[in-house]
Short mmCIF file of C-alpha atoms in Angstrom, two decimals:
data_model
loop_
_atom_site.label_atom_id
_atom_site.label_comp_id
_atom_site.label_asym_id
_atom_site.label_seq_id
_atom_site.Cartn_x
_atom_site.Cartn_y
_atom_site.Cartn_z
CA UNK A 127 -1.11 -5.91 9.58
CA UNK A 128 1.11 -8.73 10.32
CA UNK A 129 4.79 -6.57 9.42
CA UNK A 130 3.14 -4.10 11.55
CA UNK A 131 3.09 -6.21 14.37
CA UNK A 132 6.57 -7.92 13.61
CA UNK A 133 7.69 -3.87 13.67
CA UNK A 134 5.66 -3.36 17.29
CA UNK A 135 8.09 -6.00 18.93
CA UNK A 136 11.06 -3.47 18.76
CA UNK A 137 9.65 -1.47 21.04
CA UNK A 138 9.91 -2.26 24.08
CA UNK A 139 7.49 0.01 26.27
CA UNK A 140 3.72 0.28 25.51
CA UNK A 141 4.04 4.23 25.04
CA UNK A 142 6.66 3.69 22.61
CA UNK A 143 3.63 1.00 21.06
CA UNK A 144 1.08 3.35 20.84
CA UNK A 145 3.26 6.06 19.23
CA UNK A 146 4.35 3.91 16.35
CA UNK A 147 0.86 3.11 16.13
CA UNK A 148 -0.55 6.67 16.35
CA UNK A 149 2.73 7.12 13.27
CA UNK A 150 1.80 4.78 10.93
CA UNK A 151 -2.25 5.70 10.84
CA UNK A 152 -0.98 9.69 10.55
CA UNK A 153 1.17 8.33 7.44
CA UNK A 154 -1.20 6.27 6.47
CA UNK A 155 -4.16 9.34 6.26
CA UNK A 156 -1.61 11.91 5.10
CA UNK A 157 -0.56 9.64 1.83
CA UNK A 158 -4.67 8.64 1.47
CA UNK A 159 -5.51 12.63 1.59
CA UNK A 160 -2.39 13.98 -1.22
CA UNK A 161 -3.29 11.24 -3.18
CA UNK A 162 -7.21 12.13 -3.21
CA UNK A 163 -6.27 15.75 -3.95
CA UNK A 164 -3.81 14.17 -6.82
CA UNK A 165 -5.41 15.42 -10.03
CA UNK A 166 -5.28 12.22 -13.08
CA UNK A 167 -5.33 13.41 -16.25
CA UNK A 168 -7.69 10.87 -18.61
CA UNK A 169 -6.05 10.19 -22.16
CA UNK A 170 -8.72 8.67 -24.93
CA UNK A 171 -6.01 6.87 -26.22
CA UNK A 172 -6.04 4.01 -23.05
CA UNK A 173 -8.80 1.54 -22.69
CA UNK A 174 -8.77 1.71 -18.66
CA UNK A 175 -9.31 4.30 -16.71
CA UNK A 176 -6.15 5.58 -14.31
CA UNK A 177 -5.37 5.80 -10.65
CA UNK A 178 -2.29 6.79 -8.44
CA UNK A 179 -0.57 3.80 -7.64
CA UNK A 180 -1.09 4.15 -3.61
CA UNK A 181 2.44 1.61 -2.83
CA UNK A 182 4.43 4.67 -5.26
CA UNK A 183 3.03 7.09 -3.42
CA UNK A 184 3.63 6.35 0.05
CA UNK A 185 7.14 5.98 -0.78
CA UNK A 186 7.10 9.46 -2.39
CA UNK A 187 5.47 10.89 0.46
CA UNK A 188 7.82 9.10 3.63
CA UNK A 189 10.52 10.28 0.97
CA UNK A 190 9.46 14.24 0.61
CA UNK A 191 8.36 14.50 4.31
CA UNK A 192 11.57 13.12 5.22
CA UNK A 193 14.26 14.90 3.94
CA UNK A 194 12.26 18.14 4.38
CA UNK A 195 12.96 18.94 0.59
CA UNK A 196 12.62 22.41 -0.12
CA UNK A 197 10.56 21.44 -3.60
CA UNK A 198 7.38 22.48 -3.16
CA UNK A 199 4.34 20.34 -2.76
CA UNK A 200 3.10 21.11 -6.62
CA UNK A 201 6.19 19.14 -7.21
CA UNK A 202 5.16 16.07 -4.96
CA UNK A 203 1.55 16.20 -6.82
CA UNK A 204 3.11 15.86 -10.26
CA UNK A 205 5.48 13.39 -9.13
CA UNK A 206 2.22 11.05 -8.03
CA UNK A 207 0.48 11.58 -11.12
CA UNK A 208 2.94 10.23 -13.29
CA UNK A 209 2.67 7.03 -11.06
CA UNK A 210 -0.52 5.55 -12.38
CA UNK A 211 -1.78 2.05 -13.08
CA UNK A 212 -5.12 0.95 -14.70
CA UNK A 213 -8.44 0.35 -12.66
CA UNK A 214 -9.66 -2.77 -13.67
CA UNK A 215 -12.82 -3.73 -11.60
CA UNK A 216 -14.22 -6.91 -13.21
CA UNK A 217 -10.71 -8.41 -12.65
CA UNK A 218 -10.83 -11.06 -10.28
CA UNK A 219 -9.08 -14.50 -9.42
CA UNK A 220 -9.67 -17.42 -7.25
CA UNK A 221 -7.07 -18.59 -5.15
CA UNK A 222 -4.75 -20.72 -5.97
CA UNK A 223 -5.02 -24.24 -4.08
CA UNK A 224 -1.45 -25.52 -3.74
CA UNK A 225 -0.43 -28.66 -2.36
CA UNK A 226 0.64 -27.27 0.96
CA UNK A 227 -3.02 -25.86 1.77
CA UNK A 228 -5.15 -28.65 0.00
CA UNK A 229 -6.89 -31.29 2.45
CA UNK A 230 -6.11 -34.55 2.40
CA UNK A 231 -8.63 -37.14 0.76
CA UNK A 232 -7.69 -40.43 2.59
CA UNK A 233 -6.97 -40.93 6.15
CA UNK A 234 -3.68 -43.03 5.23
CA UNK A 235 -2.10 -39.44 3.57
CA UNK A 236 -2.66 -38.08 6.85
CA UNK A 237 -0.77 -40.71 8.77
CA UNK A 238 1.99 -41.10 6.08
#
């Protein structure tokens, strides 16, 4: 959201706002729909289960949509399922608490 907003600043009129705006969410839906209709094939041979790797695909999208490539969109589809990664659901992490975001304990570090 935030390099969104850094990328909102160029413009310069609201109109111009709204139809980066109105841009991104039509990317955003386009990539979310070809990569639903993206067809993984399972293998027994891996211990996860696959999905398209969404980051790979949006760039293969913006890329195919750009240069009007006369490739057809079969092409595009087999392209994003050879971009997979693993689903892992029970894999979770706490945040790290670095020195720069941990409170201080004594009123004296605070002064110092």
């Amino acid at each position: 959201m935030n390099r969104l907003l850094l990328r909102l600043k160029t413009s310069y009129k609201v109109e111009f706002m709204k139809q980066e705006i109105w841009a991104k969410l039509i990317a955003y839906n386009l990539t979310e729909t070809i990569v639903s209709h993206t067809v993984v094939e399972t293998r027994k041979d891996t211990k996860f289960s696959c999905k398209v790797n969404f980051t790979a695909a949006a760039h293969i999208c913006r890329v195919f949509f750009r240069l009007h490539s006369q490739k057809s969109p079969a092409d595009m589809l087999t392209l994003l399922s050879r971009k997979l990664i693993p689903v892992r659901n029970e894999r979770s992490f706490p945040r790290l608490q670095t020195a720069h975001f941990r409170r201080p304990k004594y009123f004296l570090d605070r002064a110092a």
